[in-house]
Coordinates of C-alpha atoms in Angstrom, one line a residue:
Chain A
M1 CA -50.6 -20.8 -10.5
T2 CA -52.9 -19.2 -13.0
R3 CA -54.1 -21.4 -15.9
V4 CA -55.6 -19.8 -19.0
H5 CA -57.4 -21.3 -21.9
H6 CA -55.0 -22.1 -24.6
D7 CA -57.8 -21.9 -27.1
A8 CA -61.1 -20.4 -25.8
Q9 CA -63.0 -22.1 -28.6
V10 CA -62.2 -25.5 -27.2
P11 CA -63.7 -25.6 -23.7
G12 CA -62.1 -28.2 -21.5
D13 CA -58.8 -28.0 -23.4
E14 CA -57.1 -26.3 -20.5
C15 CA -53.3 -26.4 -20.5
V16 CA -50.5 -24.5 -18.8
S17 CA -49.7 -21.9 -21.4
G18 CA -48.6 -18.8 -19.6
I19 CA -49.6 -16.5 -16.8
A20 CA -52.5 -14.1 -17.5
G21 CA -51.1 -11.0 -19.0
I22 CA -47.5 -12.2 -19.0
R23 CA -46.2 -13.6 -22.3
C24 CA -42.5 -12.9 -22.0
V25 CA -40.3 -12.3 -19.0
A26 CA -36.7 -11.2 -19.0
V27 CA -34.7 -12.4 -16.0
I28 CA -31.4 -10.6 -15.5
G29 CA -29.1 -12.6 -13.2
L30 CA -29.5 -16.4 -13.2
G31 CA -28.4 -17.2 -9.6
L32 CA -30.3 -19.1 -7.0
V33 CA -33.4 -16.9 -7.1
G34 CA -33.3 -15.7 -10.8
G35 CA -32.3 -19.2 -12.0
S36 CA -35.1 -20.8 -10.0
M37 CA -37.6 -18.3 -11.5
T38 CA -36.7 -19.2 -15.0
R39 CA -37.3 -22.9 -14.3
D40 CA -40.8 -22.1 -13.0
L41 CA -41.7 -19.5 -15.6
A42 CA -40.7 -21.9 -18.5
A43 CA -42.7 -24.7 -16.9
L44 CA -45.7 -22.3 -16.8
G45 CA -45.4 -21.8 -20.6
V46 CA -43.9 -18.3 -20.4
R47 CA -41.2 -17.2 -22.9
V48 CA -38.1 -16.5 -20.9
L49 CA -35.2 -14.2 -21.9
G50 CA -32.1 -14.6 -19.7
A51 CA -28.9 -12.8 -19.0
D52 CA -26.0 -13.5 -16.7
T53 CA -22.4 -12.3 -16.4
D54 CA -21.3 -15.9 -16.5
D55 CA -21.6 -17.3 -20.1
R56 CA -21.6 -20.9 -18.9
T57 CA -24.7 -20.2 -16.8
V58 CA -26.5 -18.8 -19.7
H59 CA -25.4 -21.8 -21.8
S60 CA -26.7 -24.2 -19.1
A61 CA -30.0 -22.4 -18.8
R62 CA -30.5 -22.5 -22.6
T63 CA -29.5 -26.1 -22.8
E64 CA -32.0 -27.0 -20.1
G65 CA -34.6 -25.1 -22.1
V66 CA -35.6 -22.8 -19.2
V67 CA -34.2 -19.7 -21.0
H68 CA -35.5 -19.5 -24.5
S69 CA -33.3 -16.6 -25.7
S70 CA -30.3 -15.0 -24.2
L71 CA -30.0 -11.2 -23.9
E72 CA -26.9 -9.7 -25.5
E73 CA -24.7 -7.5 -23.3
S74 CA -26.5 -4.4 -24.8
L75 CA -29.8 -5.8 -23.4
D76 CA -31.5 -4.5 -26.5
G77 CA -33.6 -7.7 -26.8
I78 CA -35.3 -6.7 -23.5
A79 CA -37.8 -4.6 -25.6
E80 CA -39.7 -7.8 -26.2
A81 CA -40.4 -8.4 -22.5
D82 CA -43.8 -7.8 -20.7
V83 CA -42.0 -8.2 -17.4
V84 CA -38.4 -7.6 -16.4
V85 CA -37.0 -9.2 -13.2
L86 CA -33.7 -8.0 -11.8
A87 CA -32.1 -10.8 -9.8
V88 CA -28.7 -9.3 -9.1
P89 CA -26.9 -8.2 -5.9
V90 CA -28.6 -5.1 -4.4
D91 CA -25.7 -2.8 -5.2
E92 CA -25.8 -3.7 -8.9
A93 CA -29.6 -3.2 -9.4
P94 CA -29.7 0.7 -9.5
R95 CA -27.2 1.0 -12.3
L96 CA -29.0 -1.8 -14.2
L97 CA -32.3 0.1 -13.9
H98 CA -30.7 3.1 -15.4
D99 CA -29.3 1.0 -18.3
I100 CA -32.5 -0.8 -19.2
A101 CA -34.9 2.1 -18.8
P102 CA -34.4 3.5 -22.3
R103 CA -34.6 0.0 -23.8
L104 CA -38.0 -0.9 -22.5
R105 CA -40.9 -0.8 -24.9
S106 CA -43.8 -3.1 -23.9
A107 CA -42.8 -3.8 -20.2
A108 CA -45.8 -3.4 -17.9
L109 CA -43.8 -4.4 -14.8
V110 CA -40.2 -4.1 -13.7
T111 CA -39.5 -6.0 -10.5
D112 CA -36.5 -7.4 -8.6
V113 CA -35.7 -9.9 -5.8
G114 CA -33.3 -7.9 -3.6
S115 CA -33.2 -8.1 0.2
T116 CA -33.2 -4.3 0.6
K117 CA -35.8 -2.1 -1.0
R118 CA -35.3 1.7 -0.2
S119 CA -32.4 2.3 -2.7
I120 CA -33.9 0.2 -5.5
V121 CA -37.3 1.8 -5.3
A122 CA -35.6 5.3 -5.3
A123 CA -33.4 4.3 -8.2
A124 CA -36.5 3.1 -10.2
Q125 CA -38.2 6.4 -9.6
A126 CA -35.1 8.3 -10.6
A127 CA -34.8 6.2 -13.8
G128 CA -38.3 7.2 -14.9
L129 CA -39.7 3.8 -14.1
G130 CA -41.9 4.8 -11.2
A131 CA -45.2 3.8 -12.9
C132 CA -44.1 0.2 -13.7
F133 CA -41.8 -0.6 -10.8
V134 CA -42.9 -2.9 -8.0
G135 CA -39.9 -4.2 -6.1
A136 CA -40.1 -7.7 -4.6
H137 CA -38.3 -9.6 -1.9
P138 CA -39.1 -13.3 -1.8
L139 CA -38.0 -14.9 1.5
A140 CA -36.8 -17.9 -0.4
G141 CA -33.1 -17.9 -0.4
D142 CA -30.8 -20.2 1.6
H143 CA -27.1 -20.5 2.2
R144 CA -26.5 -22.0 -1.2
S145 CA -26.1 -19.7 -4.1
G146 CA -25.7 -19.5 -7.9
W147 CA -27.3 -21.2 -10.9
T148 CA -26.2 -24.7 -9.7
A149 CA -28.3 -24.2 -6.5
S150 CA -31.4 -23.0 -8.5
R151 CA -34.4 -25.4 -8.5
P152 CA -38.1 -25.5 -9.4
G153 CA -40.5 -24.3 -6.8
L154 CA -38.0 -22.2 -4.8
C155 CA -40.6 -19.6 -4.0
R156 CA -43.5 -22.0 -3.3
G157 CA -45.1 -21.1 0.0
A158 CA -42.6 -18.3 0.6
R159 CA -43.6 -14.8 1.8
V160 CA -42.9 -12.3 -1.0
Y161 CA -42.8 -8.6 0.1
L162 CA -44.0 -6.2 -2.7
C163 CA -42.7 -2.6 -2.5
P164 CA -44.2 -0.4 -5.2
T165 CA -42.8 3.1 -5.9
E166 CA -45.0 5.9 -4.7
T167 CA -46.2 6.4 -8.3
A168 CA -46.6 2.8 -9.3
S169 CA -49.8 2.0 -11.3
L170 CA -52.4 -0.3 -9.8
A171 CA -52.0 -2.4 -13.0
A172 CA -48.2 -2.9 -12.2
L173 CA -49.0 -3.9 -8.6
E174 CA -51.6 -6.3 -9.8
L175 CA -49.2 -7.8 -12.4
A176 CA -46.5 -8.2 -9.7
N177 CA -49.1 -10.0 -7.5
T178 CA -50.0 -12.2 -10.4
L179 CA -46.4 -13.1 -11.2
W180 CA -45.3 -13.9 -7.7
T181 CA -48.5 -15.8 -6.9
A182 CA -48.1 -17.8 -10.0
L183 CA -44.6 -18.8 -8.7
G184 CA -46.2 -20.0 -5.5
G185 CA -45.4 -17.0 -3.3
V186 CA -47.6 -15.4 -0.7
T187 CA -47.5 -11.7 -1.4
E188 CA -47.6 -8.9 1.2
V189 CA -47.5 -5.2 0.2
I190 CA -45.3 -3.1 2.4
D191 CA -43.5 0.3 1.9
A192 CA -39.8 0.2 1.3
A193 CA -38.8 2.0 4.5
T194 CA -40.9 -0.4 6.7
H195 CA -39.5 -3.4 4.8
D196 CA -35.9 -2.4 5.4
R197 CA -36.3 -1.8 9.1
L198 CA -38.2 -5.1 9.5
L199 CA -35.7 -7.1 7.5
G200 CA -32.8 -5.5 9.3
F201 CA -34.1 -7.4 12.3
T202 CA -35.6 -10.6 10.9
S203 CA -33.1 -11.4 8.2
H204 CA -29.9 -9.2 8.1
L205 CA -29.3 -9.4 11.9
P206 CA -29.6 -13.3 11.9
Q207 CA -27.2 -13.4 8.9
A208 CA -24.7 -11.1 10.6
T209 CA -25.0 -13.1 13.9
A210 CA -24.3 -16.4 12.2
S211 CA -21.2 -14.9 10.6
A212 CA -20.0 -13.3 13.8
L213 CA -20.5 -16.7 15.6
A214 CA -18.4 -18.3 12.9
H215 CA -15.6 -15.9 13.6
V216 CA -15.7 -16.7 17.3
L217 CA -15.6 -20.4 16.7
R218 CA -12.8 -20.1 14.2
D219 CA -10.7 -18.0 16.5
A220 CA -11.3 -20.5 19.3
G221 CA -9.8 -23.2 17.0
V222 CA -13.1 -25.1 16.7
A223 CA -13.9 -27.0 13.5
P224 CA -17.4 -26.9 12.1
H225 CA -17.7 -30.7 12.4
A226 CA -17.5 -30.3 16.2
L227 CA -20.9 -28.6 16.2
G228 CA -24.0 -30.4 17.3
P229 CA -27.3 -30.0 15.5
G230 CA -28.1 -26.7 17.4
G231 CA -24.7 -25.0 16.6
H232 CA -25.0 -26.3 13.1
D233 CA -28.3 -24.5 12.6
V234 CA -27.2 -21.3 14.2
T235 CA -24.1 -21.0 12.0
R236 CA -25.6 -22.3 8.8
L237 CA -26.2 -18.9 7.2
A238 CA -22.5 -18.1 7.5
A239 CA -22.0 -20.2 4.3
S240 CA -24.2 -17.8 2.4
S241 CA -23.1 -15.7 -0.6
T242 CA -20.7 -13.1 0.8
A243 CA -21.0 -10.7 -2.1
M244 CA -24.7 -10.6 -1.7
W245 CA -24.6 -10.1 2.0
S246 CA -21.8 -7.4 1.9
A247 CA -24.0 -5.5 -0.5
I248 CA -27.1 -5.9 1.8
A249 CA -25.1 -4.8 4.9
R250 CA -23.9 -1.7 3.1
D251 CA -27.3 -0.9 1.7
N252 CA -29.2 -1.3 5.0
A253 CA -26.3 0.0 7.2
D254 CA -28.5 2.2 9.4
H255 CA -30.9 -0.6 10.4
L256 CA -28.2 -3.3 10.7
D257 CA -26.2 -0.9 12.9
A258 CA -29.1 -0.5 15.3
A259 CA -29.9 -4.2 15.3
L260 CA -26.3 -5.2 16.0
G261 CA -26.1 -2.7 18.8
A262 CA -29.3 -4.1 20.4
L263 CA -27.8 -7.7 20.2
E264 CA -24.6 -6.5 21.8
Q265 CA -26.6 -5.1 24.7
Q266 CA -28.6 -8.4 25.1
L267 CA -25.4 -10.4 25.1
A268 CA -23.8 -8.1 27.6
A269 CA -26.8 -8.3 29.9
L270 CA -26.7 -12.1 29.8
R271 CA -22.9 -12.1 30.3
D272 CA -23.3 -9.9 33.3
A273 CA -25.9 -12.2 34.9
V274 CA -23.7 -15.2 34.2
R275 CA -20.7 -13.6 35.8
R276 CA -22.6 -12.5 38.8
G277 CA -24.1 -16.0 39.2
D278 CA -27.5 -14.4 39.2
V279 CA -29.7 -17.5 39.0
D280 CA -33.0 -15.6 38.6
A281 CA -31.7 -13.2 35.9
V282 CA -30.3 -16.1 33.8
Q283 CA -33.5 -18.1 34.1
L284 CA -35.6 -15.0 33.2
F285 CA -33.4 -14.4 30.2
F286 CA -34.0 -17.9 28.8
D287 CA -37.7 -17.8 29.8
T288 CA -38.4 -14.5 28.1
A289 CA -36.7 -15.7 24.9
R290 CA -38.5 -19.0 24.9
E291 CA -41.9 -17.3 25.5
W292 CA -41.3 -15.1 22.4
R293 CA -40.0 -17.9 20.2
T294 CA -42.9 -20.3 21.0
S295 CA -45.6 -17.5 20.9
D296 CA -47.0 -18.1 17.5
V297 CA -45.2 -21.0 15.8
Chain B
M1 CA -25.9 -52.6 18.5
T2 CA -24.5 -55.6 20.1
R3 CA -26.3 -58.9 19.6
V4 CA -25.6 -61.8 21.8
H5 CA -26.6 -65.5 21.6
H6 CA -29.8 -66.0 23.5
D7 CA -28.8 -69.6 23.9
A8 CA -25.3 -70.6 23.0
Q9 CA -26.4 -74.2 22.4
V10 CA -28.6 -73.3 19.5
P11 CA -26.2 -71.7 16.9
G12 CA -28.1 -69.5 14.5
D13 CA -30.8 -68.7 17.0
E14 CA -29.6 -65.1 17.4
C15 CA -32.0 -62.6 18.8
V16 CA -31.8 -59.2 20.4
S17 CA -31.7 -60.0 24.1
G18 CA -29.6 -57.3 25.7
I19 CA -26.3 -55.6 25.4
A20 CA -23.2 -57.6 26.3
G21 CA -22.5 -57.2 30.0
I22 CA -25.6 -55.0 30.5
R23 CA -28.7 -56.8 31.9
C24 CA -30.4 -54.0 33.8
V25 CA -30.2 -50.2 33.4
A26 CA -31.7 -47.6 35.8
V27 CA -32.5 -44.4 34.1
I28 CA -33.2 -41.5 36.4
G29 CA -35.0 -38.7 34.6
L30 CA -37.3 -39.6 31.7
G31 CA -37.1 -36.4 29.7
L32 CA -36.1 -36.1 26.0
V33 CA -32.8 -37.9 26.4
G34 CA -33.5 -40.2 29.3
G35 CA -36.9 -41.1 27.9
S36 CA -35.5 -41.8 24.5
M37 CA -32.8 -44.0 26.1
T38 CA -35.5 -46.2 27.8
R39 CA -37.2 -46.8 24.4
D40 CA -34.0 -48.0 22.8
L41 CA -32.8 -50.0 25.8
A42 CA -36.1 -51.8 26.1
A43 CA -36.1 -52.5 22.4
L44 CA -32.6 -54.0 22.8
G45 CA -34.0 -56.4 25.4
V46 CA -32.5 -54.7 28.4
R47 CA -34.4 -54.6 31.7
V48 CA -35.1 -50.9 32.4
L49 CA -35.8 -49.3 35.8
G50 CA -37.1 -45.8 35.6
A51 CA -37.6 -42.8 37.9
D52 CA -39.0 -39.3 37.2
T53 CA -40.3 -36.5 39.4
D54 CA -43.5 -36.5 37.3
D55 CA -45.6 -39.6 38.2
R56 CA -47.6 -39.3 34.9
T57 CA -44.3 -39.7 33.0
V58 CA -43.4 -42.8 34.9
H59 CA -46.9 -44.2 34.3
S60 CA -46.7 -43.5 30.6
A61 CA -43.3 -45.1 30.3
R62 CA -44.5 -48.2 32.2
T63 CA -47.7 -48.4 30.1
E64 CA -45.7 -48.2 26.9
G65 CA -43.5 -51.0 28.3
V66 CA -40.2 -49.2 27.9
V67 CA -39.8 -49.0 31.7
H68 CA -40.2 -52.4 33.3
S69 CA -40.2 -51.3 36.9
S70 CA -40.3 -47.8 38.5
L71 CA -37.9 -46.8 41.2
E72 CA -39.4 -45.6 44.5
E73 CA -38.4 -42.2 45.8
S74 CA -35.9 -43.9 48.1
L75 CA -34.2 -45.3 44.9
D76 CA -33.5 -48.5 46.9
G77 CA -34.4 -50.6 43.9
I78 CA -31.3 -49.2 42.1
A79 CA -29.2 -51.9 43.7
E80 CA -30.4 -54.2 40.9
A81 CA -28.9 -52.1 38.1
D82 CA -25.7 -53.0 36.3
V83 CA -25.7 -49.4 34.8
V84 CA -27.1 -46.2 36.2
V85 CA -27.9 -43.3 33.9
L86 CA -28.5 -39.8 35.4
A87 CA -30.6 -37.9 32.9
V88 CA -31.5 -34.8 35.0
P89 CA -30.5 -31.1 34.7
V90 CA -26.8 -30.6 35.4
D91 CA -27.5 -28.8 38.7
E92 CA -29.4 -31.7 40.1
A93 CA -26.9 -34.5 39.2
P94 CA -24.3 -33.9 41.9
R95 CA -26.8 -34.2 44.8
L96 CA -28.3 -37.3 43.1
L97 CA -24.9 -39.0 42.9
H98 CA -24.5 -38.4 46.6
D99 CA -27.9 -40.0 47.2
I100 CA -27.4 -43.1 45.1
A101 CA -23.8 -43.9 46.0
P102 CA -24.6 -45.9 49.2
R103 CA -27.5 -47.7 47.4
L104 CA -25.4 -49.1 44.6
R105 CA -24.4 -52.8 44.8
S106 CA -23.8 -54.4 41.4
A107 CA -23.4 -51.3 39.3
A108 CA -20.3 -51.4 37.0
L109 CA -21.0 -48.1 35.4
V110 CA -22.6 -44.8 36.5
T111 CA -23.0 -42.3 33.6
D112 CA -25.0 -39.2 32.8
V113 CA -26.1 -37.2 29.8
G114 CA -25.4 -33.6 31.0
S115 CA -24.1 -30.8 28.8
T116 CA -21.4 -29.8 31.3
K117 CA -18.9 -32.3 32.7
R118 CA -16.4 -30.8 35.2
S119 CA -18.8 -30.5 38.2
I120 CA -20.4 -33.9 37.7
V121 CA -17.1 -35.7 37.3
A122 CA -15.8 -34.0 40.5
A123 CA -19.0 -34.8 42.3
A124 CA -18.7 -38.5 41.3
Q125 CA -15.2 -38.6 42.6
A126 CA -16.3 -36.9 45.9
A127 CA -19.2 -39.4 46.2
G128 CA -16.7 -42.3 46.1
L129 CA -17.9 -43.4 42.6
G130 CA -14.6 -42.5 40.9
A131 CA -13.9 -46.1 39.7
C132 CA -17.3 -46.6 38.0
F133 CA -18.2 -43.1 36.8
V134 CA -17.8 -42.2 33.1
G135 CA -19.8 -39.0 32.3
A136 CA -21.4 -38.8 28.9
H137 CA -22.7 -36.0 26.7
P138 CA -24.7 -37.1 23.6
L139 CA -25.1 -34.3 21.1
A140 CA -28.6 -35.4 20.5
G141 CA -30.9 -32.9 22.1
D142 CA -33.1 -30.4 20.2
H143 CA -35.3 -27.5 21.2
R144 CA -38.1 -29.9 22.3
S145 CA -38.0 -31.4 25.7
G146 CA -39.7 -33.8 28.1
W147 CA -41.0 -37.3 27.9
T148 CA -43.5 -36.4 25.2
A149 CA -40.6 -35.4 22.9
S150 CA -38.7 -38.6 23.6
R151 CA -38.4 -41.0 20.7
P152 CA -36.5 -44.2 19.5
G153 CA -33.1 -43.6 17.9
L154 CA -32.5 -40.2 19.4
C155 CA -28.8 -40.9 19.7
R156 CA -28.4 -42.7 16.4
G157 CA -25.4 -41.2 14.6
A158 CA -24.8 -38.6 17.3
R159 CA -21.4 -37.8 18.8
V160 CA -21.2 -38.9 22.4
Y161 CA -18.4 -37.4 24.5
L162 CA -17.2 -39.7 27.3
C163 CA -15.6 -38.1 30.3
P164 CA -14.2 -40.6 32.8
T165 CA -13.1 -39.6 36.2
E166 CA -9.3 -39.7 36.8
T167 CA -9.7 -43.0 38.6
A168 CA -12.3 -44.6 36.4
S169 CA -11.6 -48.3 35.6
L170 CA -10.9 -49.4 32.1
A171 CA -13.9 -51.8 32.5
A172 CA -16.2 -48.8 33.3
L173 CA -14.9 -46.9 30.2
E174 CA -15.4 -50.0 28.0
L175 CA -18.9 -50.5 29.4
A176 CA -19.8 -46.9 28.7
N177 CA -18.5 -47.3 25.2
T178 CA -20.6 -50.4 24.8
L179 CA -23.7 -48.7 26.1
W180 CA -23.5 -45.6 23.9
T181 CA -22.4 -47.5 20.8
A182 CA -25.4 -49.8 21.3
L183 CA -27.7 -46.7 21.3
G184 CA -26.2 -45.7 18.0
G185 CA -23.8 -43.0 19.3
V186 CA -20.3 -42.3 18.0
T187 CA -18.2 -42.1 21.1
E188 CA -15.2 -39.8 21.7
V189 CA -13.2 -39.8 25.0
I190 CA -12.3 -36.3 26.2
D191 CA -11.3 -34.9 29.6
A192 CA -14.0 -32.9 31.4
A193 CA -12.1 -29.6 31.3
T194 CA -11.5 -29.8 27.6
H195 CA -15.1 -30.8 27.1
D196 CA -16.5 -27.8 29.0
R197 CA -14.3 -25.3 27.1
L198 CA -15.2 -26.8 23.7
L199 CA -18.9 -27.0 24.4
G200 CA -18.9 -23.5 25.8
F201 CA -18.2 -22.5 22.2
T202 CA -19.9 -25.1 20.1
S203 CA -23.1 -25.5 22.0
H204 CA -23.6 -23.1 24.9
L205 CA -22.7 -20.0 23.0
P206 CA -25.0 -20.8 20.0
Q207 CA -27.9 -21.4 22.5
A208 CA -27.2 -18.1 24.3
T209 CA -27.0 -16.4 20.9
A210 CA -30.3 -17.7 19.8
S211 CA -31.9 -16.5 23.0
A212 CA -30.3 -13.1 22.8
L213 CA -31.5 -12.7 19.2
A214 CA -35.0 -13.6 20.4
H215 CA -34.8 -10.8 22.9
V216 CA -33.8 -8.3 20.3
L217 CA -36.6 -9.3 17.9
R218 CA -39.1 -9.3 20.7
D219 CA -38.0 -5.8 21.8
A220 CA -38.2 -4.6 18.1
G221 CA -41.9 -5.8 18.0
V222 CA -41.2 -8.5 15.5
A223 CA -43.3 -11.7 15.6
P224 CA -41.6 -15.1 15.0
H225 CA -43.8 -15.7 12.0
A226 CA -42.2 -12.7 10.3
L227 CA -38.9 -14.7 10.1
G228 CA -37.7 -16.3 6.9
P229 CA -36.1 -19.7 6.8
G230 CA -32.7 -18.3 7.9
G231 CA -33.9 -16.3 10.9
H232 CA -36.1 -19.3 11.8
D233 CA -33.0 -21.5 12.1
V234 CA -30.9 -19.0 13.9
T235 CA -33.5 -18.5 16.6
R236 CA -34.8 -22.1 16.8
L237 CA -32.8 -23.0 20.0
A238 CA -34.5 -20.1 21.9
A239 CA -37.4 -22.5 22.3
S240 CA -35.2 -25.0 24.3
S241 CA -35.8 -26.0 27.9
T242 CA -35.0 -23.0 29.9
A243 CA -34.4 -24.8 33.2
M244 CA -31.8 -27.0 31.5
W245 CA -30.0 -24.1 29.9
S246 CA -30.1 -21.9 33.0
A247 CA -28.3 -24.7 34.8
I248 CA -25.8 -25.2 32.0
A249 CA -25.1 -21.4 31.9
R250 CA -24.4 -21.4 35.6
D251 CA -22.3 -24.5 35.6
N252 CA -20.1 -23.4 32.7
A253 CA -20.2 -19.7 33.6
D254 CA -16.5 -19.1 33.1
H255 CA -16.4 -20.5 29.5
L256 CA -19.7 -19.0 28.5
D257 CA -18.5 -15.6 29.8
A258 CA -15.4 -15.8 27.6
A259 CA -17.4 -17.0 24.6
L260 CA -20.0 -14.3 25.0
G261 CA -17.3 -11.6 25.3
A262 CA -15.7 -12.9 22.1
L263 CA -19.0 -12.7 20.2
E264 CA -19.6 -9.1 21.5
Q265 CA -16.3 -8.2 20.1
Q266 CA -17.0 -9.7 16.7
L267 CA -20.4 -8.0 16.5
A268 CA -18.8 -4.7 17.5
A269 CA -16.2 -5.1 14.8
L270 CA -18.8 -5.7 12.1
R271 CA -20.9 -2.8 13.4
D272 CA -17.9 -0.5 13.2
A273 CA -17.2 -1.5 9.6
V274 CA -20.9 -1.1 8.6
R275 CA -21.1 2.3 10.2
R276 CA -17.9 3.5 8.5
G277 CA -19.1 2.1 5.2
D278 CA -15.9 0.1 5.0
V279 CA -16.7 -2.0 1.9
D280 CA -13.6 -4.2 2.1
A281 CA -13.9 -4.8 5.9
V282 CA -17.5 -5.9 5.6
Q283 CA -16.7 -8.2 2.6
L284 CA -13.7 -9.7 4.5
F285 CA -15.9 -10.3 7.6
F286 CA -18.4 -12.4 5.6
D287 CA -15.7 -14.1 3.5
T288 CA -13.7 -15.2 6.6
A289 CA -16.9 -16.6 8.2
R290 CA -17.9 -18.4 5.0
E291 CA -14.5 -19.9 4.6
W292 CA -14.6 -21.4 8.1
R293 CA -18.2 -22.6 7.8
T294 CA -17.6 -24.4 4.5
S295 CA -14.2 -25.7 5.4
D296 CA -15.1 -29.3 6.4
V297 CA -18.9 -29.7 5.9

């Protein structure tokens, strides 16, 4: 969190009155991540503009005082913002970038919170926002979603991947770092292609696996309450926002395809060892997995 | 927890001095579950006999006062026990039943804590222990294992499946219920075959899935610390005791085989939809999984 002197002429009179270089942030999409950001930004003394397709959400955010002004559907008011954050499903972000590009005036940074980065970074470049766009992906979601799940401190301690366009300015990257660090995130710069491959394995595959496991249990006539603590954890993500994950699966289809294929192969190998009663192979399978999982945690 | 009058002639002088009908319990295997049981049983005022293949574990348990007397390798001292609990890997339990059967004298109940039930129930019957054997499976483990992971209250609030032999006495079943309820468990009687099919899906498949996912991530060159909270949860079980899970996978091979095959099919179906860019099919896949996962939790 960056604290600045509210009045430099009164030394010692420090108070939370904004983030260095960021006076006004527009957050488009007040779901779990966007909504949580408005709470933290407002608490940091930043002026927050908000927009959401659900009028009740905007009303709640304004009533709670974490959104100071709502953006009209035209998004014209966005001209006031120093920073614009897109917190919408990954398949809606490209169109939105195109819509807001001509309306921006003083924005030094446009960023987002999506789980895939190649298409949004390309869309920002295509919309003429290459210099000020630094995509972001905070690893801060959970299986709950929407404004009602939003809360202060969601990003505290979370890794936040930053994916600048190829033509992003150093100033935009520094401002993105300032913003996300102020929200408690631990930033890491990574190119969009590397991000999407990595997250295909570390995030999208675990999500798809949890949902596939839910299908198997459902088809077997098992109720969720029959799960023990382990099965509960492994299937938890199946309760996640399905619109969000469908969009991610489509946007990162190539990497998810490869990751799913690799998982099918591992399951088939275990199944083969189990069927054959191959004691050593089964033991080695669990040993190797355990060695990896306990290697640096 | 059952409290009994320490001295019936002094009304009001209630204290924790045992479990009704259970004066002395022998626990063989002082790992996560067995070790935790000794802590709770001792706290309830029960005399606890303990055995473990690791002498240091037995020494620790005696030093901490939760095991009052250690059983020699011959297990002759077991004759003193009202209840015998086998808390060893599922592939060791049948041999152990055979060894202890001739040494039992006053035992009204022999039970266990294994994750598979068909083979142990059959072995108890074969060992002539049909009348007093009621297998048990507390859903209380986690990815940690061994004596050092044991702790008071492990079974508190946990579902405990009870699987009596076909010839088990009602008294043995009632005593098993008394024991597990005193430890805080919520008991449910189920036949061994039904148990093994159910757990193949609710427990063994999630474990195998977590381990298979660990393999995929390892092969992709991903480190565990790169996981977000979701991926962390889905792979957590991969850190479980591998000896325990290898034994379970072998003992419940038929059901695990079927469950793994069903998961492969679901993953292949999702992969196919992702590759084809079938928006509706991908959305339906996540929707159906979410509907199940949120249906009664």
